[in-house]
XYZ file of C-alpha atoms in Angstrom:
413
model
C -25.444 23.568 -15.041
C -24.702 26.844 -13.263
C -27.687 26.178 -10.976
C -26.134 22.846 -9.987
C -22.790 24.412 -9.090
C -24.553 27.158 -7.148
C -26.277 24.403 -5.186
C -22.951 22.598 -4.651
C -21.383 25.833 -3.393
C -24.244 26.294 -0.921
C -23.888 22.719 0.348
C -20.099 23.023 0.626
C -20.545 26.195 2.615
C -23.072 24.452 4.880
C -20.621 21.594 5.530
C -17.750 23.985 6.274
C -19.843 26.106 8.639
C -21.481 23.135 10.390
C -18.352 21.106 11.075
C -15.916 24.044 11.163
C -13.371 22.341 8.917
C -12.006 23.281 5.470
C -13.919 22.216 2.372
C -12.838 22.226 -1.282
C -14.758 21.293 -4.403
C -12.606 20.150 -7.342
C -14.284 19.550 -10.692
C -13.503 16.462 -12.781
C -10.885 18.442 -14.728
C -8.921 19.269 -11.574
C -9.994 22.910 -11.209
C -10.726 24.256 -7.717
C -14.352 25.508 -7.945
C -14.993 26.173 -4.256
C -12.841 26.619 -1.182
C -13.528 27.547 2.406
C -10.483 27.187 4.655
C -12.311 28.263 7.833
C -9.248 30.297 8.884
C -7.141 27.136 8.627
C -3.853 27.586 6.783
C -2.696 25.014 4.276
C -0.020 22.615 5.425
C 3.283 24.550 5.024
C 4.738 21.376 3.534
C 2.482 21.985 0.504
C 4.230 25.350 0.050
C 0.818 27.063 0.393
C -0.325 25.839 -3.007
C -3.725 24.132 -3.005
C -2.875 21.990 -5.995
C 0.147 20.527 -4.206
C -1.905 18.601 -1.675
C -3.239 16.460 -4.521
C 0.052 14.536 -4.591
C 0.477 13.751 -0.860
C -3.223 12.872 -0.818
C -2.908 10.755 -3.974
C -6.007 12.505 -5.323
C -7.030 12.231 -8.973
C -9.826 14.555 -10.013
C -11.142 12.175 -12.681
C -11.634 9.235 -10.286
C -15.116 8.771 -8.829
C -16.488 6.611 -6.028
C -20.037 5.506 -5.199
C -19.352 5.975 -1.489
C -17.415 8.432 0.710
C -13.690 7.702 0.889
C -11.621 8.305 4.023
C -8.084 9.029 2.921
C -4.911 9.845 4.812
C -2.164 12.016 3.349
C 1.508 11.122 3.589
C 1.702 13.901 6.203
C -0.726 12.074 8.553
C -3.813 14.265 7.928
C -7.166 12.617 7.266
C -9.647 13.793 4.639
C -13.119 12.830 3.453
C -13.531 12.588 -0.333
C -17.085 12.760 -1.682
C -17.788 12.265 -5.380
C -20.634 14.554 -6.503
C -23.128 13.335 -9.107
C -25.736 15.284 -11.084
C -28.275 12.889 -12.624
C -25.616 10.165 -12.513
C -23.061 12.404 -14.265
C -19.840 12.825 -12.275
C -19.243 16.542 -11.612
C -16.331 16.591 -9.201
C -15.129 15.843 -5.680
C -15.554 17.471 -2.275
C -12.397 17.300 -0.180
C -13.207 17.825 3.492
C -10.369 18.245 5.961
C -7.744 18.076 7.284
C -8.548 16.311 10.543
C -6.622 14.125 12.996
C -7.973 11.237 15.065
C -5.729 12.198 17.996
C -3.225 15.059 18.425
C 0.213 14.299 17.010
C 3.059 14.208 19.506
C 5.917 16.700 19.232
C 8.272 13.822 18.382
C 6.108 12.778 15.443
C 5.767 16.331 14.121
C 9.529 16.772 14.444
C 9.997 13.561 12.474
C 7.720 14.800 9.689
C 9.615 18.113 9.559
C 12.967 16.344 9.384
C 11.826 13.870 6.730
C 10.507 16.750 4.611
C 13.646 18.839 5.243
C 11.298 21.691 6.148
C 13.583 23.067 8.863
C 12.809 26.705 8.070
C 9.070 25.999 8.426
C 9.302 24.119 11.729
C 7.283 26.633 13.760
C 4.642 26.949 11.027
C 4.347 23.175 10.762
C 3.921 22.840 14.540
C 1.281 25.573 14.543
C -0.503 23.904 11.636
C -0.735 20.480 13.306
C -1.826 21.990 16.623
C -4.674 23.819 14.862
C -6.169 20.813 13.030
C -9.583 19.596 14.193
C -9.485 16.383 16.241
C -12.220 14.019 15.049
C -12.289 10.328 15.937
C -12.297 7.753 13.153
C -15.826 6.658 14.045
C -17.167 10.194 13.941
C -15.368 10.851 10.646
C -17.152 7.880 9.068
C -20.512 9.141 10.361
C -19.766 12.627 9.005
C -18.882 11.167 5.621
C -22.211 9.300 5.419
C -24.123 12.456 6.357
C -22.293 14.636 3.804
C -22.647 12.019 1.051
C -26.405 11.984 1.685
C -26.507 15.784 1.563
C -24.641 15.933 -1.749
C -26.047 12.908 -3.582
C -29.415 12.343 -1.857
C -28.440 8.754 -1.081
C -28.223 7.445 2.478
C -25.601 4.715 2.873
C -25.060 2.551 5.925
C -21.993 3.133 8.088
C -21.023 -0.550 7.788
C -21.224 -0.362 3.993
C -18.919 2.665 3.917
C -16.438 0.997 6.266
C -16.428 -2.199 4.194
C -15.967 -0.332 0.909
C -13.061 1.656 2.336
C -11.550 -1.584 3.598
C -11.718 -3.023 0.071
C -9.692 -0.099 -1.233
C -6.704 -1.217 0.812
C -7.076 -4.935 0.171
C -4.235 -6.440 -1.848
C -5.432 -9.653 -3.378
C -2.852 -12.351 -4.127
C -4.334 -12.508 -7.633
C -3.176 -9.099 -8.798
C -1.122 -7.840 -5.826
C -2.276 -4.273 -6.398
C -1.169 -2.070 -3.533
C -3.381 0.976 -3.544
C -2.086 4.076 -1.805
C -5.653 4.854 -0.755
C -5.275 2.637 2.280
C -1.636 3.080 3.126
C -2.516 4.399 6.570
C -4.272 1.229 7.520
C -1.133 -0.795 8.130
C -0.278 0.933 11.355
C 3.175 1.050 12.852
C 2.162 1.084 16.496
C 0.335 -2.209 16.353
C 3.571 -4.137 15.975
C 4.185 -3.377 19.641
C 0.696 -4.097 20.891
C 0.935 -7.569 22.387
C -2.614 -8.669 21.555
C -2.273 -7.493 17.976
C 1.152 -9.071 17.728
C -0.293 -12.413 18.796
C -3.105 -12.078 16.272
C -0.827 -11.214 13.381
C 1.657 -13.996 14.157
C -1.190 -16.518 14.363
C -2.486 -15.344 10.973
C 0.960 -15.804 9.421
C 1.599 -19.146 11.145
C -1.716 -20.515 9.889
C -1.412 -18.964 6.421
C -4.748 -17.134 6.714
C -4.239 -14.711 3.822
C -7.867 -13.558 3.777
C -7.695 -12.417 7.418
C -5.011 -9.817 6.700
C -7.607 -7.330 5.438
C -9.066 -7.253 8.957
C -5.891 -5.558 10.163
C -7.129 -2.224 8.759
C -8.960 -1.072 11.873
C -6.027 0.208 13.909
C -5.107 3.867 14.383
C -1.608 4.989 13.494
C -1.828 8.208 15.474
C -1.048 6.249 18.648
C 2.146 4.777 17.190
C 5.173 4.552 19.420
C 8.239 6.496 18.315
C 11.315 4.407 17.476
C 13.294 7.354 16.097
C 12.943 10.893 17.409
C 14.873 12.391 14.507
C 12.801 10.944 11.663
C 9.214 9.738 11.338
C 10.249 7.749 8.248
C 13.064 6.069 10.200
C 10.623 5.249 12.994
C 8.229 3.573 10.548
C 11.118 1.653 8.958
C 12.214 0.371 12.381
C 8.684 -0.844 13.099
C 8.536 -2.643 9.758
C 11.948 -4.291 10.254
C 10.659 -5.617 13.587
C 7.561 -6.890 11.794
C 9.649 -8.699 9.164
C 11.669 -10.494 11.839
C 8.573 -11.577 13.761
C 6.594 -12.865 10.794
C 9.562 -14.690 9.286
C 9.859 -16.712 12.505
C 6.098 -17.302 12.547
C 6.200 -18.530 8.955
C 8.852 -21.128 9.837
C 6.634 -22.347 12.681
C 3.837 -22.555 10.102
C 5.855 -24.938 7.942
C 7.711 -22.642 5.554
C 11.204 -23.874 4.800
C 13.622 -21.899 6.965
C 15.910 -21.038 4.053
C 13.003 -19.494 2.133
C 11.904 -17.562 5.239
C 15.422 -16.248 5.868
C 15.833 -15.331 2.214
C 12.554 -13.376 2.269
C 13.559 -11.756 5.575
C 16.857 -10.453 4.187
C 15.348 -9.333 0.898
C 12.496 -7.400 2.529
C 14.851 -5.623 4.940
C 16.998 -4.521 2.001
C 13.877 -3.213 0.279
C 12.798 -1.315 3.412
C 16.109 0.524 3.452
C 15.804 1.427 -0.237
C 12.309 2.921 -0.026
C 12.322 6.631 0.850
C 8.626 7.399 1.136
C 6.413 6.733 4.147
C 3.552 5.343 2.042
C 6.036 3.138 0.199
C 7.345 1.626 3.436
C 3.806 0.900 4.605
C 2.881 -0.703 1.295
C 5.961 -2.863 1.602
C 4.923 -3.835 5.155
C 1.559 -5.046 3.880
C 3.319 -6.919 1.093
C 5.454 -8.597 3.801
C 2.304 -9.886 5.491
C 0.713 -11.137 2.287
C 3.915 -12.732 1.028
C 4.694 -14.691 4.209
C 1.048 -15.702 4.738
C 0.741 -16.789 1.100
C 3.931 -18.862 1.303
C 2.701 -20.642 4.448
C -0.746 -21.188 2.900
C 0.904 -22.647 -0.163
C 2.863 -25.116 1.967
C -0.221 -26.132 3.925
C -2.545 -26.386 0.919
C -0.309 -28.019 -1.587
C 1.543 -30.522 0.565
C 3.974 -31.340 -2.179
C 6.222 -34.351 -2.040
C 9.729 -33.806 -0.691
C 11.096 -34.011 -4.213
C 8.869 -31.262 -5.575
C 9.387 -29.117 -2.477
C 13.141 -29.459 -2.979
C 12.738 -28.415 -6.615
C 10.733 -25.328 -5.710
C 13.151 -24.375 -2.937
C 16.056 -24.694 -5.335
C 14.304 -22.538 -7.947
C 13.522 -19.826 -5.410
C 17.035 -19.742 -3.937
C 18.682 -19.663 -7.370
C 16.223 -17.363 -9.110
C 19.016 -14.983 -10.140
C 20.901 -17.795 -11.859
C 20.388 -19.356 -15.256
C 18.582 -22.483 -14.049
C 16.824 -25.022 -16.256
C 14.888 -28.282 -16.133
C 17.887 -30.579 -16.647
C 19.923 -28.833 -13.972
C 17.118 -29.236 -11.434
C 16.590 -32.908 -12.312
C 20.261 -33.519 -11.507
C 19.890 -31.807 -8.130
C 17.028 -34.111 -7.111
C 18.614 -37.155 -8.733
C 15.773 -37.905 -11.150
C 15.643 -38.258 -14.899
C 14.395 -35.117 -16.688
C 11.457 -37.086 -18.124
C 10.327 -38.469 -14.754
C 10.737 -35.090 -13.030
C 8.692 -33.455 -15.784
C 5.791 -35.866 -15.275
C 5.962 -35.654 -11.457
C 6.191 -31.843 -11.370
C 3.307 -31.406 -13.806
C 1.181 -33.866 -11.814
C 1.743 -32.150 -8.440
C 2.102 -28.480 -9.412
C -0.079 -28.337 -12.510
C 2.515 -26.627 -14.727
C 5.882 -27.584 -16.123
C 9.211 -26.903 -14.410
C 10.044 -24.309 -17.060
C 6.715 -22.529 -16.605
C 7.204 -22.467 -12.826
C 10.716 -21.000 -13.216
C 9.298 -18.359 -15.547
C 6.458 -17.442 -13.156
C 8.855 -17.213 -10.200
C 11.183 -14.956 -12.156
C 8.290 -12.680 -13.143
C 7.279 -12.361 -9.471
C 10.833 -11.260 -8.711
C 10.751 -8.789 -11.611
C 7.602 -7.233 -10.117
C 9.305 -6.698 -6.767
C 12.374 -5.127 -8.371
C 10.178 -2.817 -10.441
C 8.240 -1.679 -7.380
C 10.937 -1.530 -4.720
C 14.165 -0.640 -6.496
C 15.558 1.863 -8.957
C 17.226 -0.876 -10.999
C 16.802 -0.169 -14.745
C 14.557 -2.608 -16.604
C 17.449 -3.631 -18.862
C 19.502 -4.531 -15.782
C 16.605 -6.462 -14.234
C 16.450 -8.470 -17.450
C 20.146 -9.268 -17.142
C 19.980 -10.042 -13.404
C 17.244 -12.618 -13.907
C 18.896 -14.139 -16.972
C 16.218 -13.486 -19.572
C 17.443 -13.831 -23.133
C 16.802 -10.167 -23.926
C 14.607 -7.297 -22.790
C 11.989 -7.708 -25.499
C 11.556 -11.378 -24.550
C 11.193 -10.481 -20.854
C 8.626 -7.823 -21.782
C 6.581 -10.348 -23.772
C 6.633 -12.885 -20.943
C 5.864 -10.228 -18.323
C 2.895 -8.884 -20.297
C 1.578 -12.401 -20.832
C 1.671 -13.163 -17.086
C 0.839 -9.736 -15.580
C -1.225 -8.136 -18.350
C 0.882 -4.964 -18.711
C 4.471 -4.175 -19.665
C 7.283 -3.832 -17.071
C 7.421 -0.083 -17.779
C 3.682 0.302 -17.137
C 3.948 -1.793 -13.965
C 6.746 0.401 -12.598
C 4.807 3.575 -13.405
C 1.802 2.268 -11.459
C 3.539 0.588 -8.537
C 6.920 2.238 -8.067
C 7.287 3.255 -4.424
C 10.690 4.921 -4.304
C 11.236 8.656 -4.073
C 11.102 10.196 -7.527
C 13.988 12.444 -8.466
């Protein structure tokens, strides 16, 4: 075992010396086994503690990957993560970096300083960002393939590595998992690139949910600045612009305007509540998936006007105590006839659809607000918290508490 770690140390040293960038090796228990900073100081925002960059990097020492991972910290640095295996046994992770694809502007660095309230470290932070190695995204991928081969004696294709990294950021409508790994891939600057804007609005208008994952190839470092005082505020302003654009596109795609406007207002409220950069970007990607999914649903399902009216009513009154009989009165049908018609067109009962829609709203409140679970239960008119928990676990697979722990994107106190 000691021979293996001696070999790892030698390879880490070779990587650091060859590419002239910092290298760490963290074992599966989270202990720093090797470090070579190459005269590069740690980000002052980590308070000069190596362990503290685990959080902004969302790094977990026990997690392993069968390919190199390109990850971006919440402070805009990029890192390569390489899982090291010894006869298929996971030994730990190389963390290579930081790097930047392009130099950060003074406005962006100022925004990061202000968001982090690191006013006393301003000069150190500026010096730190000016000293980081500039390596293009393409070259970083090539480096990662080379280093993975060196460590694990397995040569992967560049396309394979790019595709696997793309999958890490994909949020499938099935489970709506929003992994922080790819938070950098929803880039703020692209909302003001006319060609990209056209592409994204076409995707939303046509309800092409699967095409959203292709939006991961843009570089945030070239983002325009919409707030000189705060990088977070700048990102929020970009996302608010995005929400407005895609809500209009969704209406053109056939989504009922009241649903689009309701989503628009709700997402903007959520943007203002989130106080972390990665959280805002996750929410932006959720905006795209939500609007595209709603349009796709309209195009695919083509419900009758009666059923569409029922679904619209349920969505707009989700915070009220609505039931089957109440909805049948709104559409002027007998409860029995509505039940048969709804089940025929939608595939589930009115009550089941109300329950599913409420659970979707619970998920958003758990992820994007600080509202206590007991209050969420009350807001959405569940009988009691234990009943809501049972229903939530049945639909989602985990409890509301577990969901919030995994997906909560607000600043922790």
